[in-house]
Amino acid sequence: MALEPHVLTREIQHKFIHIMGLGWLGRPLASVLQQYGANVSGSVTSASKQQMLLTESLTADIFDLYKPINKQYTSNGKVLATRFTDASLVLNIPPGRTNFSQHAFVNSMIALIDCAMQNGLQQLIFISTTSVFGEQHGKVNQHTAVQAKTESGKAHQAIEAHLALYYPDKSKVLRPSGLIGPNPSDTSNKNLVAPKMRHPIYSLCNKSDIPNANDPVNLIHQADVIQAILALLSTQPVSHAFNLSALAHPSRKAYYQWCAKRLALPIPTFLHDPKERQLGKLIDATQSFIDLDFTPTYASPFDML
């Protein structure tokens, strides 16, 4: 079950919460927090996005991760670091997919984190990723040792390590698996035609001979990620890092072919998988949901369409 609304209102009302990264996840999170009476601000990367959020009564600063933060300013002219004083920070800045430099991203994120802490930040929630677990097989929970393989995974692993070493009492880490949820309408790009939902099937439906047919699916719905963030803003669980994934893990072939049929899309084909059982990485979030004290709304990927 979800956290009781009156509990959330009591714990979150009048809290100062700054969301760095008001995109696909941060924007609906801000809307929910405003409904609970929080004082919400955030950051975006362009003036057009800033103007769009003004129509939603949301204060947004233009922020460039790769520029010195002490030379960047809020929308009302104050030094950006003043946003962190006595506030909670949801750090939700993705590494990007083009010209990604692990070294530059990690150094810039650590500089941002240190600056926030030095300016009186009360709490930091870092949105990481299950890619920190690399290519491990079998069940993976929040106590499994991280061993990232990709550049992005290694970057998130380094940031997690910095938080655990220097700010264990003021930080928490959320590791969402594959993200699913509604796509907002984008009025800034008239030529953009996007599916109504963020879901892997929209890219997989045009593919054939996909490997690892019997590997488990690891997905989490946007609504449940937001619920996890609300839980961390209103309670203080003991654990430092939490995995987020639906509790059910159908095989890739069974699930994505079902999705294609459900949405009347071309059905993707998979290579024959000689494995008789699922041997891929299975993100086990059971203990995380217990620690966060809520049951996911979308406990199965089949519930997400």
PDB file of C-alpha atoms in Angstrom:
ATOM      1  CA  MET A   1       0.000   0.000   0.000  1.00  0.00           C
ATOM      2  CA  ALA A   2       1.069   3.613  -0.491  1.00  0.00           C
ATOM      3  CA  LEU A   3       1.971   5.990   2.318  1.00  0.00           C
ATOM      4  CA  GLU A   4      -1.044   7.615   3.934  1.00  0.00           C
ATOM      5  CA  PRO A   5      -1.718  11.098   2.471  1.00  0.00           C
ATOM      6  CA  HIS A   6      -2.048  12.726   5.901  1.00  0.00           C
ATOM      7  CA  VAL A   7       1.370  11.349   6.915  1.00  0.00           C
ATOM      8  CA  LEU A   8       2.956  12.715   3.743  1.00  0.00           C
ATOM      9  CA  THR A   9       1.291  16.093   4.215  1.00  0.00           C
ATOM     10  CA  ARG A  10       2.543  16.336   7.798  1.00  0.00           C
ATOM     11  CA  GLU A  11       6.128  15.377   6.929  1.00  0.00           C
ATOM     12  CA  ILE A  12       6.507  17.194   3.593  1.00  0.00           C
ATOM     13  CA  GLN A  13       4.358  20.327   4.012  1.00  0.00           C
ATOM     14  CA  HIS A  14       6.477  23.523   4.080  1.00  0.00           C
ATOM     15  CA  LYS A  15       9.671  21.535   3.413  1.00  0.00           C
ATOM     16  CA  PHE A  16      12.133  23.116   0.974  1.00  0.00           C
ATOM     17  CA  ILE A  17      12.840  20.590  -1.768  1.00  0.00           C
ATOM     18  CA  HIS A  18      15.103  21.273  -4.732  1.00  0.00           C
ATOM     19  CA  ILE A  19      14.984  18.895  -7.706  1.00  0.00           C
ATOM     20  CA  MET A  20      17.990  19.048  -9.990  1.00  0.00           C
ATOM     21  CA  GLY A  21      16.700  17.627 -13.235  1.00  0.00           C
ATOM     22  CA  LEU A  22      13.074  18.603 -13.923  1.00  0.00           C
ATOM     23  CA  GLY A  23      12.633  16.171 -16.780  1.00  0.00           C
ATOM     24  CA  TRP A  24      10.677  12.973 -17.298  1.00  0.00           C
ATOM     25  CA  LEU A  25      10.858  12.018 -13.591  1.00  0.00           C
ATOM     26  CA  GLY A  26      11.554  15.324 -11.869  1.00  0.00           C
ATOM     27  CA  ARG A  27       8.668  17.268 -13.344  1.00  0.00           C
ATOM     28  CA  PRO A  28       5.841  14.954 -12.181  1.00  0.00           C
ATOM     29  CA  LEU A  29       7.642  14.554  -8.834  1.00  0.00           C
ATOM     30  CA  ALA A  30       7.558  18.330  -8.392  1.00  0.00           C
ATOM     31  CA  SER A  31       3.835  18.385  -9.175  1.00  0.00           C
ATOM     32  CA  VAL A  32       3.122  15.730  -6.526  1.00  0.00           C
ATOM     33  CA  LEU A  33       5.243  17.546  -3.930  1.00  0.00           C
ATOM     34  CA  GLN A  34       3.403  20.800  -4.602  1.00  0.00           C
ATOM     35  CA  GLN A  35       0.119  19.010  -3.945  1.00  0.00           C
ATOM     36  CA  TYR A  36       1.449  18.049  -0.500  1.00  0.00           C
ATOM     37  CA  GLY A  37       2.354  21.657   0.279  1.00  0.00           C
ATOM     38  CA  ALA A  38       6.124  21.523  -0.155  1.00  0.00           C
ATOM     39  CA  ASN A  39       8.152  24.519  -1.292  1.00  0.00           C
ATOM     40  CA  VAL A  40       9.541  23.145  -4.541  1.00  0.00           C
ATOM     41  CA  SER A  41      12.169  24.505  -6.896  1.00  0.00           C
ATOM     42  CA  GLY A  42      14.384  22.827  -9.440  1.00  0.00           C
ATOM     43  CA  SER A  43      16.768  23.102 -12.353  1.00  0.00           C
ATOM     44  CA  VAL A  44      16.599  22.733 -16.131  1.00  0.00           C
ATOM     45  CA  THR A  45      19.131  23.109 -18.918  1.00  0.00           C
ATOM     46  CA  SER A  46      17.480  25.711 -21.156  1.00  0.00           C
ATOM     47  CA  ALA A  47      15.449  28.916 -21.095  1.00  0.00           C
ATOM     48  CA  SER A  48      12.647  27.315 -23.105  1.00  0.00           C
ATOM     49  CA  LYS A  49      12.174  24.618 -20.462  1.00  0.00           C
ATOM     50  CA  GLN A  50      12.332  27.244 -17.733  1.00  0.00           C
ATOM     51  CA  GLN A  51       9.541  29.252 -19.361  1.00  0.00           C
ATOM     52  CA  MET A  52       7.398  26.154 -19.833  1.00  0.00           C
ATOM     53  CA  LEU A  53       7.625  25.335 -16.123  1.00  0.00           C
ATOM     54  CA  LEU A  54       6.659  28.872 -15.149  1.00  0.00           C
ATOM     55  CA  THR A  55       3.204  28.114 -16.560  1.00  0.00           C
ATOM     56  CA  GLU A  56       3.000  25.352 -13.926  1.00  0.00           C
ATOM     57  CA  SER A  57       3.946  27.771 -11.119  1.00  0.00           C
ATOM     58  CA  LEU A  58       7.261  25.969 -10.707  1.00  0.00           C
ATOM     59  CA  THR A  59      10.439  27.929 -10.044  1.00  0.00           C
ATOM     60  CA  ALA A  60      13.252  26.567 -12.179  1.00  0.00           C
ATOM     61  CA  ASP A  61      16.854  27.718 -12.510  1.00  0.00           C
ATOM     62  CA  ILE A  62      18.962  27.183 -15.621  1.00  0.00           C
ATOM     63  CA  PHE A  63      21.890  25.007 -14.560  1.00  0.00           C
ATOM     64  CA  ASP A  64      24.915  23.685 -16.410  1.00  0.00           C
ATOM     65  CA  LEU A  65      26.563  20.784 -14.588  1.00  0.00           C
ATOM     66  CA  TYR A  66      29.894  21.480 -16.264  1.00  0.00           C
ATOM     67  CA  LYS A  67      30.195  25.131 -15.204  1.00  0.00           C
ATOM     68  CA  PRO A  68      31.335  26.250 -11.713  1.00  0.00           C
ATOM     69  CA  ILE A  69      28.275  26.311  -9.494  1.00  0.00           C
ATOM     70  CA  ASN A  70      29.492  29.390  -7.564  1.00  0.00           C
ATOM     71  CA  LYS A  71      29.186  31.352 -10.819  1.00  0.00           C
ATOM     72  CA  GLN A  72      25.626  30.269 -11.575  1.00  0.00           C
ATOM     73  CA  TYR A  73      22.554  32.075 -10.308  1.00  0.00           C
ATOM     74  CA  THR A  74      18.941  31.433  -9.428  1.00  0.00           C
ATOM     75  CA  SER A  75      16.036  32.848 -11.393  1.00  0.00           C
ATOM     76  CA  ASN A  76      15.881  35.778  -8.938  1.00  0.00           C
ATOM     77  CA  GLY A  77      19.595  36.603  -9.088  1.00  0.00           C
ATOM     78  CA  LYS A  78      20.953  34.883  -5.976  1.00  0.00           C
ATOM     79  CA  VAL A  79      23.913  32.510  -6.050  1.00  0.00           C
ATOM     80  CA  LEU A  80      22.553  29.073  -6.959  1.00  0.00           C
ATOM     81  CA  ALA A  81      24.057  27.461  -3.868  1.00  0.00           C
ATOM     82  CA  THR A  82      21.533  29.317  -1.686  1.00  0.00           C
ATOM     83  CA  ARG A  83      18.894  26.824  -2.908  1.00  0.00           C
ATOM     84  CA  PHE A  84      20.556  24.161  -0.751  1.00  0.00           C
ATOM     85  CA  THR A  85      20.369  25.861   2.648  1.00  0.00           C
ATOM     86  CA  ASP A  86      18.108  23.846   5.006  1.00  0.00           C
ATOM     87  CA  ALA A  87      16.711  21.981   2.000  1.00  0.00           C
ATOM     88  CA  SER A  88      16.314  18.456   0.684  1.00  0.00           C
ATOM     89  CA  LEU A  89      17.906  17.822  -2.696  1.00  0.00           C
ATOM     90  CA  VAL A  90      16.720  15.235  -5.214  1.00  0.00           C
ATOM     91  CA  LEU A  91      19.723  14.818  -7.507  1.00  0.00           C
ATOM     92  CA  ASN A  92      18.325  13.519 -10.768  1.00  0.00           C
ATOM     93  CA  ILE A  93      20.810  14.551 -13.457  1.00  0.00           C
ATOM     94  CA  PRO A  94      21.312  11.857 -16.121  1.00  0.00           C
ATOM     95  CA  PRO A  95      24.750  11.475 -17.710  1.00  0.00           C
ATOM     96  CA  GLY A  96      23.470  11.991 -21.253  1.00  0.00           C
ATOM     97  CA  ARG A  97      24.026   9.784 -24.255  1.00  0.00           C
ATOM     98  CA  THR A  98      26.262  11.911 -26.473  1.00  0.00           C
ATOM     99  CA  ASN A  99      29.878  12.910 -25.808  1.00  0.00           C
ATOM    100  CA  PHE A 100      29.697  11.372 -22.337  1.00  0.00           C
ATOM    101  CA  SER A 101      32.863  11.635 -20.273  1.00  0.00           C
ATOM    102  CA  GLN A 102      32.854   9.516 -17.131  1.00  0.00           C
ATOM    103  CA  HIS A 103      35.629  11.587 -15.573  1.00  0.00           C
ATOM    104  CA  ALA A 104      33.967  14.948 -16.244  1.00  0.00           C
ATOM    105  CA  PHE A 105      30.524  13.768 -15.101  1.00  0.00           C
ATOM    106  CA  VAL A 106      31.785  12.258 -11.841  1.00  0.00           C
ATOM    107  CA  ASN A 107      33.958  15.257 -10.967  1.00  0.00           C
ATOM    108  CA  SER A 108      31.154  17.716 -11.713  1.00  0.00           C
ATOM    109  CA  MET A 109      28.574  15.734  -9.730  1.00  0.00           C
ATOM    110  CA  ILE A 110      30.907  15.398  -6.745  1.00  0.00           C
ATOM    111  CA  ALA A 111      31.661  19.133  -6.850  1.00  0.00           C
ATOM    112  CA  LEU A 112      27.914  19.811  -6.880  1.00  0.00           C
ATOM    113  CA  ILE A 113      27.297  17.441  -3.965  1.00  0.00           C
ATOM    114  CA  ASP A 114      30.118  18.936  -1.884  1.00  0.00           C
ATOM    115  CA  CYS A 115      28.887  22.453  -2.602  1.00  0.00           C
ATOM    116  CA  ALA A 116      25.348  21.544  -1.533  1.00  0.00           C
ATOM    117  CA  MET A 117      26.578  20.018   1.718  1.00  0.00           C
ATOM    118  CA  GLN A 118      28.841  22.988   2.470  1.00  0.00           C
ATOM    119  CA  ASN A 119      25.862  25.302   2.051  1.00  0.00           C
ATOM    120  CA  GLY A 120      23.718  23.613   4.685  1.00  0.00           C
ATOM    121  CA  LEU A 121      21.893  20.865   2.771  1.00  0.00           C
ATOM    122  CA  GLN A 122      19.833  18.695   5.131  1.00  0.00           C
ATOM    123  CA  GLN A 123      19.184  15.659   2.933  1.00  0.00           C
ATOM    124  CA  LEU A 124      20.257  14.345  -0.463  1.00  0.00           C
ATOM    125  CA  ILE A 125      18.473  11.671  -2.518  1.00  0.00           C
ATOM    126  CA  PHE A 126      20.593  10.495  -5.437  1.00  0.00           C
ATOM    127  CA  ILE A 127      18.821   8.844  -8.361  1.00  0.00           C
ATOM    128  CA  SER A 128      21.306   6.203  -9.486  1.00  0.00           C
ATOM    129  CA  THR A 129      20.760   3.085 -11.620  1.00  0.00           C
ATOM    130  CA  THR A 130      20.871  -0.697 -11.381  1.00  0.00           C
ATOM    131  CA  SER A 131      23.641  -0.631 -13.996  1.00  0.00           C
ATOM    132  CA  VAL A 132      26.026  -0.302 -11.019  1.00  0.00           C
ATOM    133  CA  PHE A 133      25.620  -4.089 -10.688  1.00  0.00           C
ATOM    134  CA  GLY A 134      27.140  -4.712 -14.102  1.00  0.00           C
ATOM    135  CA  GLU A 135      26.583  -8.060 -15.783  1.00  0.00           C
ATOM    136  CA  GLN A 136      25.956 -10.168 -12.702  1.00  0.00           C
ATOM    137  CA  HIS A 137      23.614 -13.136 -12.962  1.00  0.00           C
ATOM    138  CA  GLY A 138      20.901 -14.282 -10.613  1.00  0.00           C
ATOM    139  CA  LYS A 139      19.207 -12.301  -7.848  1.00  0.00           C
ATOM    140  CA  VAL A 140      20.680  -8.932  -6.991  1.00  0.00           C
ATOM    141  CA  ASN A 141      19.544  -7.001  -3.902  1.00  0.00           C
ATOM    142  CA  GLN A 142      20.681  -3.770  -2.260  1.00  0.00           C
ATOM    143  CA  HIS A 143      23.410  -5.627  -0.348  1.00  0.00           C
ATOM    144  CA  THR A 144      24.956  -7.145  -3.474  1.00  0.00           C
ATOM    145  CA  ALA A 145      28.419  -5.744  -4.226  1.00  0.00           C
ATOM    146  CA  VAL A 146      28.435  -3.271  -7.111  1.00  0.00           C
ATOM    147  CA  GLN A 147      30.669  -4.029 -10.112  1.00  0.00           C
ATOM    148  CA  ALA A 148      29.694  -1.722 -12.951  1.00  0.00           C
ATOM    149  CA  LYS A 149      30.868  -2.441 -16.502  1.00  0.00           C
ATOM    150  CA  THR A 150      29.522   0.460 -18.587  1.00  0.00           C
ATOM    151  CA  GLU A 151      30.884   4.012 -18.426  1.00  0.00           C
ATOM    152  CA  SER A 152      27.576   5.288 -17.055  1.00  0.00           C
ATOM    153  CA  GLY A 153      27.420   2.486 -14.493  1.00  0.00           C
ATOM    154  CA  LYS A 154      30.966   3.203 -13.330  1.00  0.00           C
ATOM    155  CA  ALA A 155      30.153   6.905 -13.001  1.00  0.00           C
ATOM    156  CA  HIS A 156      27.108   6.217 -10.813  1.00  0.00           C
ATOM    157  CA  GLN A 157      29.103   3.710  -8.759  1.00  0.00           C
ATOM    158  CA  ALA A 158      31.759   6.365  -8.054  1.00  0.00           C
ATOM    159  CA  ILE A 159      29.126   8.932  -7.003  1.00  0.00           C
ATOM    160  CA  GLU A 160      27.435   6.384  -4.738  1.00  0.00           C
ATOM    161  CA  ALA A 161      30.804   5.619  -3.127  1.00  0.00           C
ATOM    162  CA  HIS A 162      31.455   9.329  -2.487  1.00  0.00           C
ATOM    163  CA  LEU A 163      28.093   9.733  -0.767  1.00  0.00           C
ATOM    164  CA  ALA A 164      28.555   6.601   1.356  1.00  0.00           C
ATOM    165  CA  LEU A 165      32.052   7.651   2.421  1.00  0.00           C
ATOM    166  CA  TYR A 166      31.545  11.335   3.184  1.00  0.00           C
ATOM    167  CA  TYR A 167      27.794  11.826   3.765  1.00  0.00           C
ATOM    168  CA  PRO A 168      26.324   8.518   4.978  1.00  0.00           C
ATOM    169  CA  ASP A 169      23.915  10.195   7.399  1.00  0.00           C
ATOM    170  CA  LYS A 170      22.643  12.846   5.009  1.00  0.00           C
ATOM    171  CA  SER A 171      22.258  10.862   1.795  1.00  0.00           C
ATOM    172  CA  LYS A 172      20.205   8.024   0.332  1.00  0.00           C
ATOM    173  CA  VAL A 173      20.525   6.269  -3.029  1.00  0.00           C
ATOM    174  CA  LEU A 174      17.688   5.005  -5.223  1.00  0.00           C
ATOM    175  CA  ARG A 175      18.546   2.591  -8.041  1.00  0.00           C
ATOM    176  CA  PRO A 176      15.638   2.316 -10.486  1.00  0.00           C
ATOM    177  CA  SER A 177      15.703  -0.475 -13.046  1.00  0.00           C
ATOM    178  CA  GLY A 178      14.207   0.120 -16.517  1.00  0.00           C
ATOM    179  CA  LEU A 179      11.901   3.126 -16.282  1.00  0.00           C
ATOM    180  CA  ILE A 180       8.322   2.933 -17.525  1.00  0.00           C
ATOM    181  CA  GLY A 181       5.617   5.578 -17.503  1.00  0.00           C
ATOM    182  CA  PRO A 182       3.729   8.308 -19.345  1.00  0.00           C
ATOM    183  CA  ASN A 183       5.473  10.602 -21.807  1.00  0.00           C
ATOM    184  CA  PRO A 184       4.464  14.245 -21.322  1.00  0.00           C
ATOM    185  CA  SER A 185       3.373  16.243 -24.329  1.00  0.00           C
ATOM    186  CA  ASP A 186       6.266  18.330 -25.612  1.00  0.00           C
ATOM    187  CA  THR A 187       4.989  21.616 -26.989  1.00  0.00           C
ATOM    188  CA  SER A 188       8.510  22.955 -27.547  1.00  0.00           C
ATOM    189  CA  ASN A 189       9.131  20.609 -30.479  1.00  0.00           C
ATOM    190  CA  LYS A 190       6.332  20.663 -33.033  1.00  0.00           C
ATOM    191  CA  ASN A 191       7.996  17.936 -35.100  1.00  0.00           C
ATOM    192  CA  LEU A 192       8.246  15.468 -32.222  1.00  0.00           C
ATOM    193  CA  VAL A 193       5.920  12.498 -32.421  1.00  0.00           C
ATOM    194  CA  ALA A 194       6.509  10.407 -29.314  1.00  0.00           C
ATOM    195  CA  PRO A 195       4.566   7.441 -27.969  1.00  0.00           C
ATOM    196  CA  LYS A 196       2.237   8.220 -25.113  1.00  0.00           C
ATOM    197  CA  MET A 197       4.325   5.986 -22.898  1.00  0.00           C
ATOM    198  CA  ARG A 198       8.018   5.430 -22.204  1.00  0.00           C
ATOM    199  CA  HIS A 199       8.439   1.695 -22.716  1.00  0.00           C
ATOM    200  CA  PRO A 200      11.109  -0.572 -24.325  1.00  0.00           C
ATOM    201  CA  ILE A 201       8.545  -2.203 -26.606  1.00  0.00           C
ATOM    202  CA  TYR A 202       8.483   0.876 -28.845  1.00  0.00           C
ATOM    203  CA  SER A 203      12.081   0.222 -29.884  1.00  0.00           C
ATOM    204  CA  LEU A 204      12.024  -3.580 -29.629  1.00  0.00           C
ATOM    205  CA  CYS A 205       8.968  -3.996 -31.850  1.00  0.00           C
ATOM    206  CA  ASN A 206      11.067  -3.183 -34.909  1.00  0.00           C
ATOM    207  CA  LYS A 207      13.780  -5.703 -34.090  1.00  0.00           C
ATOM    208  CA  SER A 208      14.328  -9.384 -34.802  1.00  0.00           C
ATOM    209  CA  ASP A 209      16.690 -12.106 -33.569  1.00  0.00           C
ATOM    210  CA  ILE A 210      16.923 -10.509 -30.123  1.00  0.00           C
ATOM    211  CA  PRO A 211      19.209 -12.487 -27.776  1.00  0.00           C
ATOM    212  CA  ASN A 212      18.617 -13.681 -24.192  1.00  0.00           C
ATOM    213  CA  ALA A 213      14.944 -14.509 -24.654  1.00  0.00           C
ATOM    214  CA  ASN A 214      14.654 -16.181 -21.260  1.00  0.00           C
ATOM    215  CA  ASP A 215      16.403 -13.499 -19.215  1.00  0.00           C
ATOM    216  CA  PRO A 216      14.221 -11.723 -16.639  1.00  0.00           C
ATOM    217  CA  VAL A 217      12.635  -8.337 -17.234  1.00  0.00           C
ATOM    218  CA  ASN A 218      13.538  -5.635 -14.680  1.00  0.00           C
ATOM    219  CA  LEU A 219      11.204  -2.647 -14.902  1.00  0.00           C
ATOM    220  CA  ILE A 220       9.839  -0.030 -12.516  1.00  0.00           C
ATOM    221  CA  HIS A 221       6.979   2.420 -13.082  1.00  0.00           C
ATOM    222  CA  GLN A 222       7.458   6.158 -12.699  1.00  0.00           C
ATOM    223  CA  ALA A 223       4.682   6.287 -10.070  1.00  0.00           C
ATOM    224  CA  ASP A 224       6.539   3.820  -7.846  1.00  0.00           C
ATOM    225  CA  VAL A 225       9.833   5.729  -8.160  1.00  0.00           C
ATOM    226  CA  ILE A 226       8.007   8.872  -7.045  1.00  0.00           C
ATOM    227  CA  GLN A 227       6.477   6.946  -4.165  1.00  0.00           C
ATOM    228  CA  ALA A 228       9.950   5.804  -3.096  1.00  0.00           C
ATOM    229  CA  ILE A 229      11.216   9.395  -3.141  1.00  0.00           C
ATOM    230  CA  LEU A 230       8.236  10.506  -1.048  1.00  0.00           C
ATOM    231  CA  ALA A 231       9.042   7.740   1.432  1.00  0.00           C
ATOM    232  CA  LEU A 232      12.637   8.957   1.799  1.00  0.00           C
ATOM    233  CA  LEU A 233      11.488  12.568   2.217  1.00  0.00           C
ATOM    234  CA  SER A 234       9.068  11.641   4.997  1.00  0.00           C
ATOM    235  CA  THR A 235      10.857   8.798   6.838  1.00  0.00           C
ATOM    236  CA  GLN A 236      14.407   7.782   7.707  1.00  0.00           C
ATOM    237  CA  PRO A 237      14.982   4.115   6.851  1.00  0.00           C
ATOM    238  CA  VAL A 238      18.287   2.649   8.044  1.00  0.00           C
ATOM    239  CA  SER A 239      19.599   1.385   4.707  1.00  0.00           C
ATOM    240  CA  HIS A 240      21.620   3.700   2.474  1.00  0.00           C
ATOM    241  CA  ALA A 241      20.783   2.280  -0.986  1.00  0.00           C
ATOM    242  CA  PHE A 242      17.521   0.884  -2.365  1.00  0.00           C
ATOM    243  CA  ASN A 243      16.830  -1.098  -5.540  1.00  0.00           C
ATOM    244  CA  LEU A 244      13.613  -0.345  -7.404  1.00  0.00           C
ATOM    245  CA  SER A 245      12.030  -2.937  -9.664  1.00  0.00           C
ATOM    246  CA  ALA A 246       8.642  -4.552 -10.066  1.00  0.00           C
ATOM    247  CA  LEU A 247       8.354  -7.708  -7.981  1.00  0.00           C
ATOM    248  CA  ALA A 248       7.458  -9.911 -10.962  1.00  0.00           C
ATOM    249  CA  HIS A 249      10.096 -10.759 -13.571  1.00  0.00           C
ATOM    250  CA  PRO A 250       8.666 -12.459 -16.673  1.00  0.00           C
ATOM    251  CA  SER A 251      11.026 -13.524 -19.443  1.00  0.00           C
ATOM    252  CA  ARG A 252      11.950 -10.968 -22.080  1.00  0.00           C
ATOM    253  CA  LYS A 253      10.350 -12.984 -24.864  1.00  0.00           C
ATOM    254  CA  ALA A 254       7.071 -13.659 -23.063  1.00  0.00           C
ATOM    255  CA  TYR A 255       6.688 -10.100 -21.862  1.00  0.00           C
ATOM    256  CA  TYR A 256       7.667  -8.081 -24.916  1.00  0.00           C
ATOM    257  CA  GLN A 257       5.714 -10.252 -27.329  1.00  0.00           C
ATOM    258  CA  TRP A 258       2.697  -9.827 -25.047  1.00  0.00           C
ATOM    259  CA  CYS A 259       3.237  -6.042 -25.048  1.00  0.00           C
ATOM    260  CA  ALA A 260       3.391  -5.932 -28.833  1.00  0.00           C
ATOM    261  CA  LYS A 261       0.124  -7.827 -29.158  1.00  0.00           C
ATOM    262  CA  ARG A 262      -1.515  -5.639 -26.528  1.00  0.00           C
ATOM    263  CA  LEU A 263      -0.509  -2.442 -28.335  1.00  0.00           C
ATOM    264  CA  ALA A 264      -1.040  -3.800 -31.858  1.00  0.00           C
ATOM    265  CA  LEU A 265       2.636  -3.331 -32.713  1.00  0.00           C
ATOM    266  CA  PRO A 266       4.885  -5.586 -34.805  1.00  0.00           C
ATOM    267  CA  ILE A 267       5.844  -8.606 -32.706  1.00  0.00           C
ATOM    268  CA  PRO A 268       9.603  -8.768 -32.026  1.00  0.00           C
ATOM    269  CA  THR A 269      11.331 -12.091 -32.589  1.00  0.00           C
ATOM    270  CA  PHE A 270      13.935 -13.641 -30.328  1.00  0.00           C
ATOM    271  CA  LEU A 271      16.765 -16.056 -30.931  1.00  0.00           C
ATOM    272  CA  HIS A 272      16.357 -19.535 -29.491  1.00  0.00           C
ATOM    273  CA  ASP A 273      17.618 -19.441 -25.922  1.00  0.00           C
ATOM    274  CA  PRO A 274      19.037 -22.783 -24.762  1.00  0.00           C
ATOM    275  CA  LYS A 275      18.776 -21.770 -21.110  1.00  0.00           C
ATOM    276  CA  GLU A 276      15.962 -23.652 -19.404  1.00  0.00           C
ATOM    277  CA  ARG A 277      15.673 -21.091 -16.639  1.00  0.00           C
ATOM    278  CA  GLN A 278      16.294 -17.400 -16.178  1.00  0.00           C
ATOM    279  CA  LEU A 279      20.006 -16.809 -15.672  1.00  0.00           C
ATOM    280  CA  GLY A 280      20.276 -13.093 -16.336  1.00  0.00           C
ATOM    281  CA  LYS A 281      20.388 -10.340 -13.724  1.00  0.00           C
ATOM    282  CA  LEU A 282      17.204 -10.224 -11.626  1.00  0.00           C
ATOM    283  CA  ILE A 283      16.797  -7.054  -9.567  1.00  0.00           C
ATOM    284  CA  ASP A 284      15.245  -8.114  -6.255  1.00  0.00           C
ATOM    285  CA  ALA A 285      13.609  -5.081  -4.647  1.00  0.00           C
ATOM    286  CA  THR A 286      11.654  -7.007  -2.005  1.00  0.00           C
ATOM    287  CA  GLN A 287      13.672  -5.736   0.958  1.00  0.00           C
ATOM    288  CA  SER A 288      13.799  -2.212  -0.439  1.00  0.00           C
ATOM    289  CA  PHE A 289       9.999  -1.976  -0.478  1.00  0.00           C
ATOM    290  CA  ILE A 290       9.897  -3.346   3.076  1.00  0.00           C
ATOM    291  CA  ASP A 291      12.447  -0.766   4.235  1.00  0.00           C
ATOM    292  CA  LEU A 292      10.589   2.026   2.440  1.00  0.00           C
ATOM    293  CA  ASP A 293       7.309   0.743   3.914  1.00  0.00           C
ATOM    294  CA  PHE A 294       5.142   0.627   0.813  1.00  0.00           C
ATOM    295  CA  THR A 295       3.912  -1.878  -1.739  1.00  0.00           C
ATOM    296  CA  PRO A 296       4.470  -0.888  -5.376  1.00  0.00           C
ATOM    297  CA  THR A 297       1.366   0.086  -7.298  1.00  0.00           C
ATOM    298  CA  TYR A 298       2.772  -1.698 -10.343  1.00  0.00           C
ATOM    299  CA  ALA A 299       4.065  -4.935  -8.827  1.00  0.00           C
ATOM    300  CA  SER A 300       4.201  -6.650 -12.218  1.00  0.00           C
ATOM    301  CA  PRO A 301       5.325  -5.359 -15.632  1.00  0.00           C
ATOM    302  CA  PHE A 302       2.020  -6.704 -16.996  1.00  0.00           C
ATOM    303  CA  ASP A 303       0.276  -4.023 -14.890  1.00  0.00           C
ATOM    304  CA  MET A 304       2.151  -1.206 -16.613  1.00  0.00           C
ATOM    305  CA  LEU A 305       0.261  -1.144 -19.902  1.00  0.00           C
TER     306      LEU A 305
END
